[in-house]
mmCIF file of C-alpha atoms and ligand atoms in Angstrom:
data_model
loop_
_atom_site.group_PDB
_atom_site.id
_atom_site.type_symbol
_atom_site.label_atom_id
_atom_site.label_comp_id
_atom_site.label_asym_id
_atom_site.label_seq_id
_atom_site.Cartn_x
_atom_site.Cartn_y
_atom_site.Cartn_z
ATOM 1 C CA UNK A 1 -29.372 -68.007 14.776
ATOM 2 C CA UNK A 2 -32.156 -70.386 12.941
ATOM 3 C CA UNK A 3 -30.075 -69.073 9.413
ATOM 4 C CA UNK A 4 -27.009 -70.386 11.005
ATOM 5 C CA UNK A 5 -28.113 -73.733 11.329
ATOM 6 C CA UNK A 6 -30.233 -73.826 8.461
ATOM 7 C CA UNK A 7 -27.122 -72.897 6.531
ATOM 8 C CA UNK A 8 -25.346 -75.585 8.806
ATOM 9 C CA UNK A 9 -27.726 -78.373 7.679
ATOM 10 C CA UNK A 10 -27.872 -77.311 4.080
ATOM 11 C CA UNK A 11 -23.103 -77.514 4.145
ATOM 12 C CA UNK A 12 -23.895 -81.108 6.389
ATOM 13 C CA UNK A 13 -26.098 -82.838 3.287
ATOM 14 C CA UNK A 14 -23.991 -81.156 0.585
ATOM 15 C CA UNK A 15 -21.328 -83.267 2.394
ATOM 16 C CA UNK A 16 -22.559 -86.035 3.803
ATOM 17 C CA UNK A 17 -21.944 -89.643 1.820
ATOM 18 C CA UNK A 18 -25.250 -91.548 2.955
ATOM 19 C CA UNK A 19 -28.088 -89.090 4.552
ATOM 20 C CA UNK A 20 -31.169 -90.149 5.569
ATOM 21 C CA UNK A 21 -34.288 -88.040 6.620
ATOM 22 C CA UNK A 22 -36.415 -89.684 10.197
ATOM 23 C CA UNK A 23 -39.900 -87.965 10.405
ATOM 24 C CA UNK A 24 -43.152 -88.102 12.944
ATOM 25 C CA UNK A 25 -46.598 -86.858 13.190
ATOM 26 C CA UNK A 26 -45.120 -82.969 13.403
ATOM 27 C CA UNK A 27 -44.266 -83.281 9.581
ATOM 28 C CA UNK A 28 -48.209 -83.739 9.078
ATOM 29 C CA UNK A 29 -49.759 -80.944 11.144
ATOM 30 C CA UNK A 30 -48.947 -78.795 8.296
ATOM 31 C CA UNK A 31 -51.766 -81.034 6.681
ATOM 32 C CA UNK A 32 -54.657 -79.954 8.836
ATOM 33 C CA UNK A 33 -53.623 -83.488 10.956
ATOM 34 C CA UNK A 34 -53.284 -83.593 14.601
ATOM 35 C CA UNK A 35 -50.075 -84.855 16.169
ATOM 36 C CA UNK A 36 -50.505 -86.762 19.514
ATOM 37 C CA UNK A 37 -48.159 -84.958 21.890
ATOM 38 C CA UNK A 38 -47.753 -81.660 20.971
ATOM 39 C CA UNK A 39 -49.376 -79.136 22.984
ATOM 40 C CA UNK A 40 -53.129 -79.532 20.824
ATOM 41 C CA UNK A 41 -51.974 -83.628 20.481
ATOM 42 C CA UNK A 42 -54.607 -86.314 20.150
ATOM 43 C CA UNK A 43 -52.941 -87.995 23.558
ATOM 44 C CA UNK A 44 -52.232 -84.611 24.872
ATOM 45 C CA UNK A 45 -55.738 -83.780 25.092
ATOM 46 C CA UNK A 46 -57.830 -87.090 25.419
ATOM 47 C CA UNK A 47 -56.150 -89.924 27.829
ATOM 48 C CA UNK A 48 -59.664 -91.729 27.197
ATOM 49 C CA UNK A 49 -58.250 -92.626 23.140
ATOM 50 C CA UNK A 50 -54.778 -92.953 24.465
ATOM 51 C CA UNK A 51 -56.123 -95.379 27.019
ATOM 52 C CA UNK A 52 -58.259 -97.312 23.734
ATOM 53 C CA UNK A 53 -55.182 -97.136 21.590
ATOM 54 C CA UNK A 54 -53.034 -99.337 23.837
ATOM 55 C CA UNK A 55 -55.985 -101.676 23.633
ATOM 56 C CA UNK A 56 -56.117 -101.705 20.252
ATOM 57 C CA UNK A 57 -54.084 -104.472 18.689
ATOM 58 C CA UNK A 58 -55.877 -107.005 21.825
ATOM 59 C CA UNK A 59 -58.857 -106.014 20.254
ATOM 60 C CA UNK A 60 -57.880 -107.480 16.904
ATOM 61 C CA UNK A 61 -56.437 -110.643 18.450
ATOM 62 C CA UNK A 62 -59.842 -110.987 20.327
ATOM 63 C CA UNK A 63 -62.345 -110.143 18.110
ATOM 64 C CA UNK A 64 -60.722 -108.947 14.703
ATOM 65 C CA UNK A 65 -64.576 -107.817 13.647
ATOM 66 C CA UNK A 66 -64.873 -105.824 16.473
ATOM 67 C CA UNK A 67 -61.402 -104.557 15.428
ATOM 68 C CA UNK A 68 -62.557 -103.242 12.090
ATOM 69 C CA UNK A 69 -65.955 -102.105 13.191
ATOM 70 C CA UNK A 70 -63.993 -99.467 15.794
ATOM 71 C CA UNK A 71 -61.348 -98.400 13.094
ATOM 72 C CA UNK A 72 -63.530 -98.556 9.933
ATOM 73 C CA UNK A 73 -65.611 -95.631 12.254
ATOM 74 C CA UNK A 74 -68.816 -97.784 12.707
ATOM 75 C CA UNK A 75 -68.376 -97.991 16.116
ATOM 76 C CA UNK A 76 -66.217 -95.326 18.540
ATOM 77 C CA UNK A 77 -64.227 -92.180 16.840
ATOM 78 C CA UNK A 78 -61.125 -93.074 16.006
ATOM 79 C CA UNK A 79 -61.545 -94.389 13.030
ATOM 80 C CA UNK A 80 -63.193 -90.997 11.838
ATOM 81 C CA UNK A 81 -59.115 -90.144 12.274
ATOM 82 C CA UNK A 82 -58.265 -92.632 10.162
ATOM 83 C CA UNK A 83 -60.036 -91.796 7.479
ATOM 84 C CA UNK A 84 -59.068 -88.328 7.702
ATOM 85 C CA UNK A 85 -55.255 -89.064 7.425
ATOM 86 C CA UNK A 86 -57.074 -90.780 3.598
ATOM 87 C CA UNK A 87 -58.244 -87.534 3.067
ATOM 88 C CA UNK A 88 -54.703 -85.039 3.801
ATOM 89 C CA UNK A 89 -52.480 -83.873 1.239
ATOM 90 C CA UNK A 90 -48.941 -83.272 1.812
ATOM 91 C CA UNK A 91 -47.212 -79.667 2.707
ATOM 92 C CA UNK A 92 -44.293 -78.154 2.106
ATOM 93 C CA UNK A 93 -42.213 -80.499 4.369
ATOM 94 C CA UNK A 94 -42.760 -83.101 2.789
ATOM 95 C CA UNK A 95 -42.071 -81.746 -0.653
ATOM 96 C CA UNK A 96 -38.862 -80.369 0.799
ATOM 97 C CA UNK A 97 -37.937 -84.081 1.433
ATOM 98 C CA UNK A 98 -38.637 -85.411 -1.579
ATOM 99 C CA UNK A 99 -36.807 -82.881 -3.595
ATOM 100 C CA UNK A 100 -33.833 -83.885 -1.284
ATOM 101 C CA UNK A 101 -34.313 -87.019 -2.529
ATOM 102 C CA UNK A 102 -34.484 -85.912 -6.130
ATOM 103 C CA UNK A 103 -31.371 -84.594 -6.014
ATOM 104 C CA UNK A 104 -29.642 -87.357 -4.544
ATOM 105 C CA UNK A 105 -29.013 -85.432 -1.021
ATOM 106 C CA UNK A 106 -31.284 -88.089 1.302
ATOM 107 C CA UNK A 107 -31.686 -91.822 0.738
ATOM 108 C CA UNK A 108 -34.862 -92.746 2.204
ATOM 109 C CA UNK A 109 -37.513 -91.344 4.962
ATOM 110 C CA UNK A 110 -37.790 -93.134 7.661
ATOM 111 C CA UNK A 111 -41.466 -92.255 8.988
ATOM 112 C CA UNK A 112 -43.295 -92.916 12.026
ATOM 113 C CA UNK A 113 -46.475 -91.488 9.978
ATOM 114 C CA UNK A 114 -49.327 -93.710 8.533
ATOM 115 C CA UNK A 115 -50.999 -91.114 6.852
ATOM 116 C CA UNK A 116 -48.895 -91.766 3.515
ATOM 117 C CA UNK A 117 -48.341 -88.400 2.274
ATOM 118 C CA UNK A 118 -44.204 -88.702 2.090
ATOM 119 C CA UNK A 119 -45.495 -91.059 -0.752
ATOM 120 C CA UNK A 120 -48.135 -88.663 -1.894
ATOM 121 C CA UNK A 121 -45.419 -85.378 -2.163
ATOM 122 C CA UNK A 122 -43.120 -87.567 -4.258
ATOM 123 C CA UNK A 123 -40.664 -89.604 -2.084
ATOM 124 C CA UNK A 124 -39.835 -92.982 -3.073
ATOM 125 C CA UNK A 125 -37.657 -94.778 -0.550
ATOM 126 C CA UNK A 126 -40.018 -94.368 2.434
ATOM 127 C CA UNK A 127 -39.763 -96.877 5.351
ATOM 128 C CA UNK A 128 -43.326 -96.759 6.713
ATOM 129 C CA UNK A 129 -42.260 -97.782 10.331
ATOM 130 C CA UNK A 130 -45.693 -97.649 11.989
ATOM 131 C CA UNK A 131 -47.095 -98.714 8.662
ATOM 132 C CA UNK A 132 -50.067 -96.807 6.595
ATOM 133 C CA UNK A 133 -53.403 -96.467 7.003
ATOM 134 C CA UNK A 134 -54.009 -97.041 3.227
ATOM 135 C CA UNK A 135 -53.103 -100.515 3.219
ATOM 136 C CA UNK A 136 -53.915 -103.613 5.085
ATOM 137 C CA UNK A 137 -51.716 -106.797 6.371
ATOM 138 C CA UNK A 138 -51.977 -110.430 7.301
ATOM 139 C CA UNK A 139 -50.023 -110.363 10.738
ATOM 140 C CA UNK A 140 -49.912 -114.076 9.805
ATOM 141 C CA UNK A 141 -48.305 -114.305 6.537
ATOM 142 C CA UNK A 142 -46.804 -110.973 5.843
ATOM 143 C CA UNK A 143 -48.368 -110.054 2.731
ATOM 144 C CA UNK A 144 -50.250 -106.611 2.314
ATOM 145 C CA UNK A 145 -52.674 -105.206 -0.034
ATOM 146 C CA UNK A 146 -53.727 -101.882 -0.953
ATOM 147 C CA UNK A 147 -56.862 -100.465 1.053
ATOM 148 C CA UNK A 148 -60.044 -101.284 -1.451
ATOM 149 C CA UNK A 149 -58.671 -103.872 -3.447
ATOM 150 C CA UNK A 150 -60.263 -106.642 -1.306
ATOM 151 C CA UNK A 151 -63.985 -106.815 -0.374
ATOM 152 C CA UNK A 152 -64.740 -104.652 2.840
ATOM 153 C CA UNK A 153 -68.595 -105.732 2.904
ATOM 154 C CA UNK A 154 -67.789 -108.871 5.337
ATOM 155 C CA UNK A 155 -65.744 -107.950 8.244
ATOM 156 C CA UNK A 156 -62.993 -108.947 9.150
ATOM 157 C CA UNK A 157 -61.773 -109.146 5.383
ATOM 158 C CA UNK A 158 -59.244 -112.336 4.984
ATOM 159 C CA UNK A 159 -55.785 -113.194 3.998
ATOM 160 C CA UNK A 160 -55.546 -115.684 1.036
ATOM 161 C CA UNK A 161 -53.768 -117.674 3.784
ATOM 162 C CA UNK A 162 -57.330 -118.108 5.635
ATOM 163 C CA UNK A 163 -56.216 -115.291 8.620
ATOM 164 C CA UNK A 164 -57.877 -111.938 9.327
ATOM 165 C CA UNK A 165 -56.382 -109.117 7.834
ATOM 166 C CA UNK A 166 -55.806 -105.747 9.893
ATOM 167 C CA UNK A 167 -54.750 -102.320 8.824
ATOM 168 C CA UNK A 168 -51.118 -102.061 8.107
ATOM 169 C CA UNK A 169 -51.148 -99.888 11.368
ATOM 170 C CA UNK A 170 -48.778 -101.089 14.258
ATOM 171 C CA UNK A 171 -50.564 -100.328 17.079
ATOM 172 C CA UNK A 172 -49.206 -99.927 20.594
ATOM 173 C CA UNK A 173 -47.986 -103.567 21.767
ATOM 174 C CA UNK A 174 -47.682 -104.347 18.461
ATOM 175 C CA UNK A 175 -44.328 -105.582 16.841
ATOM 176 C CA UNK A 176 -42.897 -103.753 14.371
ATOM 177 C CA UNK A 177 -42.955 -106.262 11.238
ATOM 178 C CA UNK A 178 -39.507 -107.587 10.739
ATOM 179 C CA UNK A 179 -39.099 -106.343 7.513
ATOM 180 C CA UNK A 180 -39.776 -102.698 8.025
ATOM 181 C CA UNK A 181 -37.219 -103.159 11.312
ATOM 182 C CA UNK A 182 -34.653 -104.305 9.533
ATOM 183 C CA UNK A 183 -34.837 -102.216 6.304
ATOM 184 C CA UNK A 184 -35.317 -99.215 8.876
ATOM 185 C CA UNK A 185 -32.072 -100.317 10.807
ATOM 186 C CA UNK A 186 -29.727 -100.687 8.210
ATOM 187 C CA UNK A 187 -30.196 -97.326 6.915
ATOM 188 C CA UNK A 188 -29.670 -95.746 10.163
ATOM 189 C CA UNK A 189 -26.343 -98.381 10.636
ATOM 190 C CA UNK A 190 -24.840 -97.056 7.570
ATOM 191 C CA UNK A 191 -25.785 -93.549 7.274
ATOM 192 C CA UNK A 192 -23.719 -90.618 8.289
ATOM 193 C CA UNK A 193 -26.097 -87.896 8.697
ATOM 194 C CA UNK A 194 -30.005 -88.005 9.808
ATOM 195 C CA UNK A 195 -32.074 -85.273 10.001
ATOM 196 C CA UNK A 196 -34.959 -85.828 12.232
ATOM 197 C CA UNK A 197 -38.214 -83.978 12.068
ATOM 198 C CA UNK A 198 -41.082 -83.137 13.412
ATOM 199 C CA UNK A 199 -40.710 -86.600 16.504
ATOM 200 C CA UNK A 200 -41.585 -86.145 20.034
ATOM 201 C CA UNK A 201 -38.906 -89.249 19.857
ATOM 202 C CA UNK A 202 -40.684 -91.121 22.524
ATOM 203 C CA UNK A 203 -41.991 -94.071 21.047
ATOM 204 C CA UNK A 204 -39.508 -97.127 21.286
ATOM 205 C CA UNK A 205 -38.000 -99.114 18.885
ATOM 206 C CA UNK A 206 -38.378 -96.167 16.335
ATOM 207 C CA UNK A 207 -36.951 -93.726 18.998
ATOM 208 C CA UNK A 208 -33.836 -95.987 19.238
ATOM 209 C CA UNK A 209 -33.129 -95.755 15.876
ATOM 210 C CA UNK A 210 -30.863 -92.376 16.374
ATOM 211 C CA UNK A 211 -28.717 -93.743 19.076
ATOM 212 C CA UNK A 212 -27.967 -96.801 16.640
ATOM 213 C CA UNK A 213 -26.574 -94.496 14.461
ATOM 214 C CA UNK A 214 -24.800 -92.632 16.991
ATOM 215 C CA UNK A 215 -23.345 -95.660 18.219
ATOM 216 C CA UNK A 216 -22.742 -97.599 14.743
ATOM 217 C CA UNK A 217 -19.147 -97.985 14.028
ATOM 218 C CA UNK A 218 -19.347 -97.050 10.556
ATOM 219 C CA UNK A 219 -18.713 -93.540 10.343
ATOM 220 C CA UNK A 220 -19.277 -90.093 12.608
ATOM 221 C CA UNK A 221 -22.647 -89.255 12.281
ATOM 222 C CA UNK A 222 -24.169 -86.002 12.152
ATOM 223 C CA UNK A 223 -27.628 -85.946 13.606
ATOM 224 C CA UNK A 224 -29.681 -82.536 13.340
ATOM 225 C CA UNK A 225 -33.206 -82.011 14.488
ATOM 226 C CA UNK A 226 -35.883 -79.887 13.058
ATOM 227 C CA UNK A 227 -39.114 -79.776 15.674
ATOM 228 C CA UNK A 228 -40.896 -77.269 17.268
ATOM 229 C CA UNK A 229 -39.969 -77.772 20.632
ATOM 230 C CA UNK A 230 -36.838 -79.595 21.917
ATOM 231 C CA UNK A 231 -37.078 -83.719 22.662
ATOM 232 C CA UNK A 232 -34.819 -86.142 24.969
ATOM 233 C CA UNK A 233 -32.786 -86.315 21.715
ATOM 234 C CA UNK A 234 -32.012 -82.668 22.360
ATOM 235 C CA UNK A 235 -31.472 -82.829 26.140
ATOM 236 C CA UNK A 236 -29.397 -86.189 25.627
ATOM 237 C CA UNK A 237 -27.292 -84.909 22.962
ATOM 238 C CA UNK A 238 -27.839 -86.974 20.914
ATOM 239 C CA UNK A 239 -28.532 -84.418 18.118
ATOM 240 C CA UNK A 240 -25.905 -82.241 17.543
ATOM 241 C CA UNK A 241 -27.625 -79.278 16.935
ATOM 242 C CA UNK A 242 -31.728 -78.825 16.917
ATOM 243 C CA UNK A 243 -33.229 -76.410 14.768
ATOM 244 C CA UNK A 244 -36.585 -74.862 16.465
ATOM 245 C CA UNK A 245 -39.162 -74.308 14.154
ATOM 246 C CA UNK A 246 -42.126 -75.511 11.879
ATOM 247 C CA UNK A 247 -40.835 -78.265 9.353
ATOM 248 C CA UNK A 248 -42.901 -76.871 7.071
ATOM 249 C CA UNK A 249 -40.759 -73.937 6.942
ATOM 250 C CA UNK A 250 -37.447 -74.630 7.917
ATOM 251 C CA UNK A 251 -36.879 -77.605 5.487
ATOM 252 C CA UNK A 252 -38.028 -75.668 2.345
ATOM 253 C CA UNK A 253 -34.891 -72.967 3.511
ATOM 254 C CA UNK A 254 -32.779 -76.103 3.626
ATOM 255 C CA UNK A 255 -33.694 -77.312 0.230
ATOM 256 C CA UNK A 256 -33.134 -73.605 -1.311
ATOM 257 C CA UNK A 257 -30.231 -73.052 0.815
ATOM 258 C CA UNK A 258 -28.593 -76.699 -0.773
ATOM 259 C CA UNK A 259 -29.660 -75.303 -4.362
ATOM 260 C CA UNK A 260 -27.848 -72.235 -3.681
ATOM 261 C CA UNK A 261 -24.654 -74.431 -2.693
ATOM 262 C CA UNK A 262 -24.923 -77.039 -5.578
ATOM 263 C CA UNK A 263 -25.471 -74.240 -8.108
ATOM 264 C CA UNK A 264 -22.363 -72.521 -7.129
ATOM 265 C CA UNK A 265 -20.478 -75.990 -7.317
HETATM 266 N N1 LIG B 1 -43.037 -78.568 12.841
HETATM 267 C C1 LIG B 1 -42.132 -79.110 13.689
HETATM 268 N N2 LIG B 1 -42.470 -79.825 14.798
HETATM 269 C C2 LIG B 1 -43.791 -79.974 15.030
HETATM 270 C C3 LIG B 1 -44.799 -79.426 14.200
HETATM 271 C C4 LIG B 1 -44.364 -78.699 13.063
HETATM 272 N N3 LIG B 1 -45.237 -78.131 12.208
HETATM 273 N N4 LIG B 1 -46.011 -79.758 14.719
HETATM 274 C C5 LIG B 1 -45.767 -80.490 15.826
HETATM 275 N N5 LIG B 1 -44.438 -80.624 16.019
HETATM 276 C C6 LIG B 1 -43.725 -81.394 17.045
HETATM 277 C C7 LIG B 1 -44.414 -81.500 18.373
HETATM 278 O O1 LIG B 1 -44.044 -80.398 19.213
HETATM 279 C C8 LIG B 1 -43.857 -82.823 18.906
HETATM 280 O O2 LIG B 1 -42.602 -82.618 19.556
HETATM 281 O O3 LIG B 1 -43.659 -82.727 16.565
HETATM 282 C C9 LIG B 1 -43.607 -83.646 17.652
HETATM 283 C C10 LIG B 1 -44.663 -84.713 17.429
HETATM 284 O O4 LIG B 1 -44.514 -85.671 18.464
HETATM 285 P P1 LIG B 1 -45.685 -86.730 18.690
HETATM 286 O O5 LIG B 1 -46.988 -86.053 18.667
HETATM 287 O O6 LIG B 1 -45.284 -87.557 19.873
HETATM 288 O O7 LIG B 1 -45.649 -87.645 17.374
HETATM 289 P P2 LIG B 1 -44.635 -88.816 17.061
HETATM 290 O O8 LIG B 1 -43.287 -88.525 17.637
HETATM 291 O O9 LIG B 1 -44.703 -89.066 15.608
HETATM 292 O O10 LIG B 1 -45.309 -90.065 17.843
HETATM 293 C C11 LIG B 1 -44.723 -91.316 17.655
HETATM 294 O O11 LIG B 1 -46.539 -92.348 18.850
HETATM 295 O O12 LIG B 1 -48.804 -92.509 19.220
HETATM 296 C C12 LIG B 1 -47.749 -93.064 18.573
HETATM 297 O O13 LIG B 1 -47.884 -94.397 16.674
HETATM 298 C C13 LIG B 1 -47.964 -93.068 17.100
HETATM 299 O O14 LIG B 1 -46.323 -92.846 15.340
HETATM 300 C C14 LIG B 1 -46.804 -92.261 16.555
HETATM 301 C C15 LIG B 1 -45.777 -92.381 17.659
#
């Protein structure tokens, strides 16, 4: 059964004219990294930190010092989590995406992630949706800078516009910065097959972002998951087929199942 779609989803890339790959925090638990809602998830087992989270980006706008002193790790421990998404390296899902990319079969990843590591395994075109924790921006200006190019010893570090900075981490209640929104919805607009993995596909706008494609006039799109248990894209039908299983392992068959289509080409 899991062959049939693999080989399913291997004939839909070959195909496809404009496929693009949408990804969440079940990508990364092949990295030693915990997701949030999975059975072992950080919100599935501590409401207390779920609770904090949502408070999170009030704290900035209150008292951005007391901001970085909770998710720099000097006070609280989340930002021990933080700095242990620094410290993960990528797995074979998300080398599986960026040889997709390599040979032309995906155009981007869209990820929900902040940990980094699509970059890290070799993808280029990566939409960091929720942002990353290894750079920080002014939610004034815009502008970002890599984490440890700017002095850290005076909190909270500063924009060159005068503002505090913050992580490049949208928090809950956060917008999503325009840029990253609209970069993120044009690709699923024009694309005619997403492959969505390892997304609980619960968090709004990001969640959204299938049914825009479903619903975008441009072309029939073919929308696959790969997650380890089925979502409300599953039950809604939105995906038209889900393939159960670790992404670690299932997209790895994909990429060796394409190769063994393009090489008989
Ligand atoms: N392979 C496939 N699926 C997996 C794997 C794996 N190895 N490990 C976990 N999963 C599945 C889980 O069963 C779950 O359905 O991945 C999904 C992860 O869902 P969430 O934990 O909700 O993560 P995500 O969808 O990325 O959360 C979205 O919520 O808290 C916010 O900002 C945070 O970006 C995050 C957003």
């Amino acid at each position: 059964m899991m062959k049939d779609f693999i080989n399913r989803a291997a004939s839909d890339l070959v195909s496809s004219k404009y496929a693009i790959a949408l990804t969440g925090a079940g990508i990364s638990t092949e990295s030693g990294l915990s997701d949030f809602r999975g059975p072992k998830g950080i919100w599935t087992t501590n409401k207390e930190a779920e609770a904090k989270a949502y408070e999170r980006y009030g704290l900035f706008l209150r008292d951005p010092k007391a901001y970085w002193e909770e998710v720099l790790g000097l006070k609280g421990a989340h930002g021990v989590f933080y700095n242990e998404l620094k410290k993960a390296n990528p797995n074979p899902g998300h080398y599986a995406l960026a040889e997709l990319e390599e040979l032309g079969l995906i155009r981007c990843v869209i990820t929900q992630n902040i940990d980094g590591l699509h970059i890290k395994a070799g993808s280029r075109n990566v939409i960091e949706y929720h942002g990353s924790v290894h750079k920080l921006r002014c939610p004034s200006c815009g502008s970002r800078v890599e984490f440890g190019t700017i002095a850290m010893d005076r909190l909270p570090p500063y924009c060159q516009c005068g503002k505090a900075m913050k992580y490049d981490i949208v928090h809950f209640n956060e917008p999503i910065p325009f840029d990253v929104m609209e970069k993120a919805e044009k690709e699923a607009s024009e694309c005619d097959f997403m492959i969505i993995c390892g997304t609980s596909a619960v968090v709004y706008p990001f969640a959204g972002l299938p049914r825009m494609a479903k619903l975008s006039q441009k072309s029939k799109v073919k929308v696959v998951e790969v997650n380890a248990d089925p979502t409300l894209l599953t039950h809604e039908g939105i995906s038209d087929y889900f393939i159960q299983g670790k992404t670690g392992e299932v997209l790895p068959q994909i990429v060796e199942t394409v190769r063994r289509t393009l090489d008989r080409k």
